[in-house]
Short mmCIF file of C-alpha atoms and ligand atoms in Angstrom, two decimals:
data_model
loop_
_atom_site.label_atom_id
_atom_site.label_comp_id
_atom_site.label_asym_id
_atom_site.label_seq_id
_atom_site.Cartn_x
_atom_site.Cartn_y
_atom_site.Cartn_z
CA MET A 274 129.42 133.27 77.77
CA VAL A 275 126.42 135.25 76.59
CA GLY A 276 126.72 138.90 75.57
CA THR A 277 128.72 140.92 73.07
CA SER A 278 132.15 140.20 71.65
CA GLN A 279 133.40 143.49 73.08
CA GLU A 280 132.39 142.41 76.59
CA LEU A 281 134.11 139.05 76.16
CA PHE A 282 137.38 140.42 74.81
CA ASP A 283 137.46 143.33 77.26
CA TYR A 284 137.20 140.74 80.01
CA ILE A 285 140.09 138.72 78.58
CA ALA A 286 142.18 141.89 78.15
CA MET A 287 141.43 142.91 81.73
CA LYS A 288 142.65 139.52 83.00
CA LEU A 289 145.78 139.86 80.87
CA ALA A 290 146.46 143.31 82.33
CA GLU A 291 146.07 141.91 85.86
CA PHE A 292 148.50 139.13 85.02
CA VAL A 293 151.12 141.50 83.61
CA ASN A 294 150.78 143.75 86.67
CA LYS A 295 151.51 140.77 88.92
CA GLU A 296 154.76 139.94 87.11
CA SER A 297 157.45 139.29 89.69
CA ASP A 298 160.33 141.71 90.22
CA ASN A 299 162.69 139.01 88.98
CA TYR A 300 161.30 139.45 85.50
CA HIS A 301 162.47 142.49 83.57
CA HIS A 302 160.85 142.90 80.23
CA PRO A 303 163.38 144.31 77.73
CA ALA A 304 162.65 148.00 77.10
CA GLY A 305 161.14 148.83 73.72
CA ARG A 306 160.15 145.25 73.09
CA GLN A 307 156.49 144.43 72.73
CA ARG A 308 155.16 141.54 74.75
CA GLU A 309 153.99 138.63 72.59
CA LEU A 310 151.14 136.30 73.26
CA GLY A 311 150.21 132.74 72.36
CA PHE A 312 146.43 132.86 72.31
CA THR A 313 144.61 129.60 73.09
CA PHE A 314 141.12 129.81 71.67
CA SER A 315 139.16 126.60 72.19
CA PHE A 316 136.50 126.93 69.51
CA PRO A 317 136.27 126.09 65.81
CA VAL A 318 138.12 128.69 63.77
CA MET A 319 138.78 129.09 60.06
CA GLN A 320 142.49 129.76 60.31
CA LEU A 321 144.45 130.87 57.26
CA SER A 322 147.49 132.27 59.04
CA ILE A 323 149.34 131.77 62.30
CA ALA A 324 147.96 134.91 63.95
CA SER A 325 144.44 135.33 62.59
CA GLY A 326 141.30 133.26 62.31
CA THR A 327 137.56 133.73 62.08
CA LEU A 328 135.16 132.04 64.48
CA MET A 329 133.03 129.44 62.67
CA ARG A 330 130.56 128.74 65.46
CA TRP A 331 130.38 128.73 69.24
CA THR A 332 130.26 125.51 71.25
CA LYS A 333 130.02 124.56 74.95
CA GLY A 334 127.20 126.95 75.83
CA PHE A 335 128.80 130.14 74.50
CA SER A 336 126.47 132.32 72.51
CA ILE A 337 127.82 135.66 71.32
CA ASP A 338 126.26 136.10 67.91
CA ASP A 339 128.12 139.21 66.75
CA MET A 340 131.39 137.27 66.99
CA VAL A 341 130.68 134.53 64.45
CA GLY A 342 132.62 135.21 61.24
CA GLN A 343 134.89 137.74 62.97
CA ASP A 344 138.66 137.49 63.42
CA VAL A 345 139.23 136.58 67.07
CA VAL A 346 142.79 137.93 67.05
CA ALA A 347 141.64 141.32 65.71
CA GLU A 348 139.00 141.46 68.45
CA LEU A 349 141.53 140.69 71.16
CA THR A 350 144.03 143.16 69.71
CA GLN A 351 141.44 145.95 69.79
CA ALA A 352 140.46 145.07 73.34
CA MET A 353 144.12 145.17 74.42
CA LYS A 354 144.42 148.60 72.83
CA ARG A 355 141.34 149.81 74.70
CA LYS A 356 142.92 148.63 77.96
CA GLY A 357 146.29 150.18 77.10
CA ILE A 358 148.15 146.85 76.95
CA ASP A 359 151.13 146.86 74.61
CA MET A 360 151.02 143.27 73.39
CA ARG A 361 150.60 141.41 70.12
CA VAL A 362 149.26 137.96 69.40
CA SER A 363 152.00 136.00 67.66
CA ALA A 364 150.12 132.70 67.46
CA LEU A 365 146.46 131.74 67.56
CA VAL A 366 146.22 128.17 68.80
CA ASN A 367 143.39 125.72 69.37
CA ASP A 368 143.76 123.99 72.76
CA THR A 369 144.34 120.60 71.13
CA VAL A 370 147.10 122.05 68.97
CA GLY A 371 148.68 123.67 72.04
CA THR A 372 148.55 120.34 73.87
CA LEU A 373 150.14 118.63 70.88
CA ALA A 374 152.91 121.25 70.72
CA LYS A 375 153.68 120.97 74.43
CA GLY A 376 153.51 117.17 74.27
CA ARG A 377 155.84 117.05 71.29
CA TYR A 378 158.24 119.54 72.91
CA ASP A 379 158.59 117.17 75.88
CA ASN A 380 158.54 113.92 73.95
CA LYS A 381 159.01 113.33 70.23
CA ASP A 382 156.77 110.25 70.31
CA VAL A 383 153.70 112.41 70.94
CA ALA A 384 151.60 112.26 67.77
CA ILE A 385 148.08 112.94 69.03
CA ALA A 386 146.58 115.36 71.55
CA VAL A 387 143.14 115.01 73.03
CA ILE A 388 141.10 117.39 75.16
CA LEU A 389 138.56 115.85 77.50
CA GLY A 390 137.18 118.72 79.50
CA THR A 391 134.10 120.90 79.21
CA GLY A 392 134.24 120.05 75.51
CA THR A 393 136.21 117.51 73.55
CA ASN A 394 138.48 117.55 70.52
CA ALA A 395 141.67 116.00 69.13
CA ALA A 396 144.57 117.08 66.95
CA TYR A 397 147.28 114.95 65.38
CA VAL A 398 150.33 115.02 63.17
CA GLU A 399 149.57 114.02 59.59
CA GLN A 400 151.78 113.63 56.54
CA ALA A 401 151.33 116.81 54.54
CA ASN A 402 150.82 114.89 51.30
CA ALA A 403 147.76 113.23 52.82
CA VAL A 404 146.02 116.61 53.23
CA PRO A 405 143.95 117.33 50.09
CA LYS A 406 142.85 120.75 51.38
CA TRP A 407 146.42 122.07 51.36
CA HIS A 408 147.39 123.89 48.16
CA GLY A 409 150.59 125.71 49.16
CA SER A 410 154.10 124.34 48.93
CA PRO A 411 154.66 121.44 51.32
CA PRO A 412 156.12 122.26 54.74
CA LYS A 413 159.82 121.43 55.22
CA SER A 414 159.10 118.81 57.86
CA GLY A 415 156.67 117.02 55.56
CA ASP A 416 154.19 117.03 58.43
CA MET A 417 151.09 119.02 59.15
CA VAL A 418 148.92 119.36 62.23
CA ILE A 419 145.25 118.55 61.80
CA ASN A 420 142.71 119.89 64.24
CA THR A 421 139.92 117.35 63.77
CA GLU A 422 137.13 119.17 65.70
CA TRP A 423 135.85 115.68 66.47
CA GLY A 424 133.32 117.09 68.92
CA ASN A 425 131.19 117.84 65.86
CA PHE A 426 131.33 114.24 64.65
CA LYS A 427 127.98 112.75 63.82
CA SER A 428 127.14 109.39 62.28
CA SER A 429 124.25 106.97 62.05
CA HIS A 430 126.53 104.59 63.98
CA LEU A 431 126.34 106.83 67.04
CA ALA A 432 123.41 105.31 68.90
CA LEU A 433 121.56 108.32 70.27
CA THR A 434 119.09 107.84 73.10
CA GLU A 435 115.99 109.89 73.78
CA TYR A 436 118.03 111.71 76.45
CA ASP A 437 120.64 112.73 73.88
CA ASN A 438 117.98 113.93 71.47
CA ALA A 439 116.15 115.97 74.09
CA LEU A 440 119.39 117.48 75.40
CA ASP A 441 120.34 118.44 71.86
CA VAL A 442 116.99 120.07 71.08
CA ASP A 443 117.20 122.14 74.29
CA SER A 444 120.82 123.17 73.70
CA LEU A 445 122.11 126.44 72.27
CA ASN A 446 123.54 124.56 69.28
CA PRO A 447 120.98 121.92 68.21
CA GLY A 448 122.22 119.45 65.63
CA GLU A 449 125.85 120.36 66.31
CA GLN A 450 128.62 118.84 68.44
CA THR A 451 126.84 115.47 68.69
CA PHE A 452 129.94 113.50 69.76
CA GLU A 453 130.84 116.22 72.27
CA LYS A 454 127.37 116.08 73.82
CA MET A 455 127.77 112.32 74.47
CA THR A 456 131.38 112.47 75.63
CA SER A 457 132.41 115.65 77.41
CA GLY A 458 132.20 117.21 80.84
CA MET A 459 129.69 119.91 80.07
CA TYR A 460 126.98 117.35 79.33
CA LEU A 461 127.48 114.20 81.43
CA GLY A 462 125.88 115.61 84.58
CA GLU A 463 122.98 116.91 82.49
CA ILE A 464 122.40 113.49 80.91
CA LEU A 465 122.38 112.02 84.42
CA ARG A 466 119.80 114.59 85.54
CA ARG A 467 117.57 113.73 82.60
CA VAL A 468 117.71 109.99 83.32
CA LEU A 469 117.06 110.50 87.04
CA TYR A 470 114.16 112.81 86.22
CA ARG A 471 112.50 110.16 84.11
CA MET A 472 113.08 107.51 86.76
CA ALA A 473 111.59 109.85 89.36
CA ASN A 474 108.53 110.35 87.18
CA GLU A 475 107.98 106.83 86.02
CA ALA A 476 109.39 104.67 88.81
CA ALA A 477 109.15 106.97 91.86
CA LEU A 478 112.92 106.73 92.33
CA PHE A 479 112.80 109.47 94.96
CA GLY A 480 109.39 108.69 96.40
CA GLU A 481 105.88 109.77 95.55
CA THR A 482 106.71 113.33 94.47
CA VAL A 483 109.20 114.31 91.83
CA PRO A 484 111.85 116.57 93.41
CA PRO A 485 111.26 120.02 91.82
CA LYS A 486 114.96 120.84 91.46
CA LEU A 487 115.43 117.80 89.27
CA LYS A 488 113.58 119.70 86.57
CA MET A 489 116.27 122.40 86.33
CA PRO A 490 118.60 121.97 83.34
CA PHE A 491 122.29 121.70 84.29
CA VAL A 492 121.56 121.65 88.04
CA LEU A 493 123.68 118.48 88.31
CA ARG A 494 127.22 119.16 87.18
CA THR A 495 129.77 116.57 86.12
CA PRO A 496 132.12 117.20 89.13
CA GLU A 497 129.27 116.28 91.51
CA MET A 498 128.44 113.28 89.35
CA ALA A 499 132.10 112.17 89.65
CA GLU A 500 132.01 112.57 93.42
CA MET A 501 128.93 110.34 93.61
CA HIS A 502 130.43 107.82 91.23
CA HIS A 503 133.65 107.64 93.25
CA ASP A 504 131.85 107.18 96.58
CA VAL A 505 133.34 104.15 98.35
CA SER A 506 131.59 104.60 101.70
CA PRO A 507 129.55 101.53 102.73
CA ASP A 508 126.26 103.46 102.89
CA LEU A 509 127.05 105.71 99.90
CA SER A 510 126.88 108.72 102.20
CA VAL A 511 128.54 111.02 99.63
CA VAL A 512 125.78 110.19 97.13
CA GLY A 513 123.23 110.93 99.85
CA SER A 514 124.66 114.32 100.70
CA ILE A 515 125.14 115.40 97.09
CA LEU A 516 121.55 114.48 96.25
CA GLU A 517 120.54 116.52 99.25
CA ASP A 518 122.77 119.53 98.59
CA THR A 519 122.25 119.85 94.85
CA LEU A 520 118.73 118.52 94.38
CA GLU A 521 117.25 119.01 97.86
CA ILE A 522 116.33 115.34 98.05
CA SER A 523 116.70 114.24 101.64
CA LYS A 524 116.79 110.79 103.22
CA THR A 525 117.48 108.72 100.13
CA SER A 526 117.34 104.95 100.52
CA PRO A 527 120.38 102.73 99.94
CA MET A 528 118.68 101.38 96.82
CA THR A 529 118.13 104.87 95.38
CA ARG A 530 121.79 105.67 95.98
CA ARG A 531 122.92 102.47 94.32
CA VAL A 532 120.72 103.13 91.31
CA THR A 533 122.13 106.66 91.02
CA VAL A 534 125.69 105.31 90.98
CA ALA A 535 124.72 102.67 88.42
CA VAL A 536 123.35 105.36 86.10
CA CYS A 537 126.56 107.41 86.51
CA ASN A 538 128.47 104.31 85.54
CA ILE A 539 126.43 103.67 82.40
CA ILE A 540 126.77 107.28 81.20
CA VAL A 541 130.51 107.42 81.86
CA THR A 542 131.20 104.01 80.35
CA ARG A 543 129.55 105.13 77.13
CA ALA A 544 131.36 108.49 77.12
CA ALA A 545 134.81 107.08 77.82
CA SER A 546 134.31 104.24 75.32
CA LEU A 547 133.41 106.77 72.63
CA ALA A 548 136.53 108.81 73.46
CA ALA A 549 138.61 105.62 73.17
CA ALA A 550 136.96 104.84 69.82
CA GLY A 551 137.85 108.34 68.60
CA ILE A 552 141.48 107.82 69.55
CA LEU A 553 141.50 104.45 67.78
CA GLY A 554 140.10 106.18 64.68
CA ILE A 555 143.05 108.57 64.58
CA LEU A 556 145.54 105.77 65.26
CA LYS A 557 144.05 103.91 62.30
CA LYS A 558 144.28 107.00 60.11
CA ILE A 559 148.00 107.32 60.77
CA GLY A 560 148.64 103.57 60.61
CA ARG A 561 149.55 103.17 64.26
CA ASP A 562 146.74 100.81 65.26
CA ILE A 563 148.55 97.62 64.33
CA ALA A 564 152.00 96.52 65.47
CA LYS A 565 154.18 96.40 62.34
CA ASP A 566 157.20 94.50 63.67
CA GLU A 567 159.46 94.40 66.70
CA GLU A 568 160.67 97.90 65.89
CA THR A 569 157.17 99.37 65.98
CA GLN A 570 157.37 103.01 66.88
CA LYS A 571 155.88 104.08 70.16
CA THR A 572 152.92 106.47 69.97
CA VAL A 573 152.19 108.81 72.84
CA ILE A 574 148.87 110.57 73.20
CA ALA A 575 148.89 113.76 75.28
CA VAL A 576 145.60 114.33 77.07
CA ASP A 577 144.47 117.46 78.88
CA GLY A 578 141.20 118.64 80.39
CA GLY A 579 139.41 118.51 83.71
CA LEU A 580 137.25 115.52 82.86
CA TYR A 581 140.29 113.32 82.18
CA GLU A 582 142.18 114.79 85.10
CA HIS A 583 139.54 114.53 87.81
CA TYR A 584 137.02 111.88 86.77
CA ILE A 585 139.15 108.85 87.64
CA LYS A 586 136.56 106.27 86.60
CA TYR A 587 136.26 107.98 83.22
CA ARG A 588 139.99 107.89 82.78
CA GLU A 589 140.23 104.23 83.84
CA CYS A 590 137.46 103.21 81.48
CA LEU A 591 139.06 105.14 78.61
CA GLU A 592 142.40 103.42 79.20
CA LYS A 593 140.84 99.97 79.55
CA THR A 594 138.70 100.34 76.43
CA LEU A 595 141.58 101.60 74.31
CA LYS A 596 143.66 98.65 75.45
CA GLU A 597 140.91 96.22 74.51
CA LEU A 598 140.43 97.85 71.11
CA LEU A 599 144.14 97.79 70.34
CA GLY A 600 144.92 94.27 71.53
CA ASP A 601 148.62 93.54 71.05
CA GLN A 602 149.40 96.98 69.71
CA SER A 603 148.46 98.54 73.06
CA ARG A 604 152.05 97.85 74.20
CA HIS A 605 153.19 100.61 71.86
CA ILE A 606 150.55 103.19 72.77
CA GLU A 607 150.68 105.38 75.83
CA LEU A 608 148.33 108.03 77.20
CA VAL A 609 149.96 110.81 79.22
CA HIS A 610 148.34 113.64 81.11
CA SER A 611 149.65 116.96 79.85
CA ASN A 612 148.87 119.42 82.60
CA ASP A 613 147.91 122.78 81.07
CA GLY A 614 149.43 121.54 77.84
CA SER A 615 147.12 123.83 75.90
CA GLY A 616 148.33 127.00 77.62
CA ILE A 617 152.01 126.07 77.69
CA GLY A 618 151.89 124.82 74.10
CA ALA A 619 150.37 128.11 72.94
CA ALA A 620 153.16 129.96 74.77
CA LEU A 621 155.75 127.79 72.99
CA LEU A 622 154.14 128.41 69.60
CA GLY A 623 153.84 132.13 70.41
CA ALA A 624 157.55 132.23 71.27
CA SER A 625 158.55 130.34 68.13
CA HIS A 626 156.65 132.86 66.00
CA SER A 627 158.15 135.85 67.77
CA LYS A 628 159.08 138.75 65.52
CA TYR A 629 162.22 139.39 67.56
C1 BGC B 116 135.72 123.10 70.46
C2 BGC B 116 137.15 122.74 70.14
C3 BGC B 116 137.94 122.57 71.42
C4 BGC B 116 137.23 121.57 72.32
C5 BGC B 116 137.96 121.34 73.63
C6 BGC B 116 135.11 122.11 71.44
O1 BGC B 116 133.84 122.50 71.83
O2 BGC B 116 134.93 123.11 69.28
O3 BGC B 116 137.75 123.73 69.33
O4 BGC B 116 139.21 122.11 71.09
O5 BGC B 116 135.93 122.04 72.61
O6 BGC B 116 138.11 122.52 74.36
#
């Protein structure tokens, strides 16, 4: 995540080589035919063609300065050459766009794809004539995919707390990805740590001394937060053991455990509600937020990402909030989990842009 672009792309090329070497004997690659790759790259890219794009900025804790402004496909192609892999990238695909492609391939009602994982983002199908940035001839379908990069959304209506502001200042990308920092998996555990730290300092939540580990940024990860939040044992024993294992806080009282779960709940309720609001925003943009008549078209939203997949309370809150926001129209809207939609979708797009 931190280093040079050559190190990063050599690593990716090495993993690709390992994968190709593991190909089963049942698969025989046609002789003389180059392998083709759909390349999922989950960062903001200025993309002017299907198989090239320059990195605009890193997100999610990546920091490889020499890469910004460079073509990520060219970098990967050079790395593959260095490793002796005979492969070409036939499509460069953001993970949301991959998820949308896979979703749409399975079900024509899919119109929006959302990633809720380490980071967050959404892509959707827009009418090409509603895209002022597009200057070429309109696509045959009349549709165009928009990658919103909503993780970078910022507005005075987003009520930031002192925890959000402090997290932002200490991050590798201050002032950027504001919505992502309130909503996605990379940051929820860290917000929790910051709240607990203040409660330890000001209200002796963990006793007279402040546990030293609680000072360490990112020591509490979102998967552990989810485990605590999902604890249904009568004495919250899972919360107790996670506080002990990750923060070295032993013998926590039942009240301390309950407070910890309550804080998890507040942070996740806010995050999932914001994600639901983002989805409603896109539904509004494409006129699918209000039931038109009995024939109202169904809209399916394909969602991928570890946060959505594993943090059940997050997922439940997202679904409930979206339902509330949509009222009657919620009958026509469905969220589906698209497992590895981003990878499979990129493979589909890579195949459909094959040169063979
Ligand atoms: C990136 C997006 C990506 C999202 C989900 C964000 O940090 O900017 O391009 O789609 O994470 O992976």
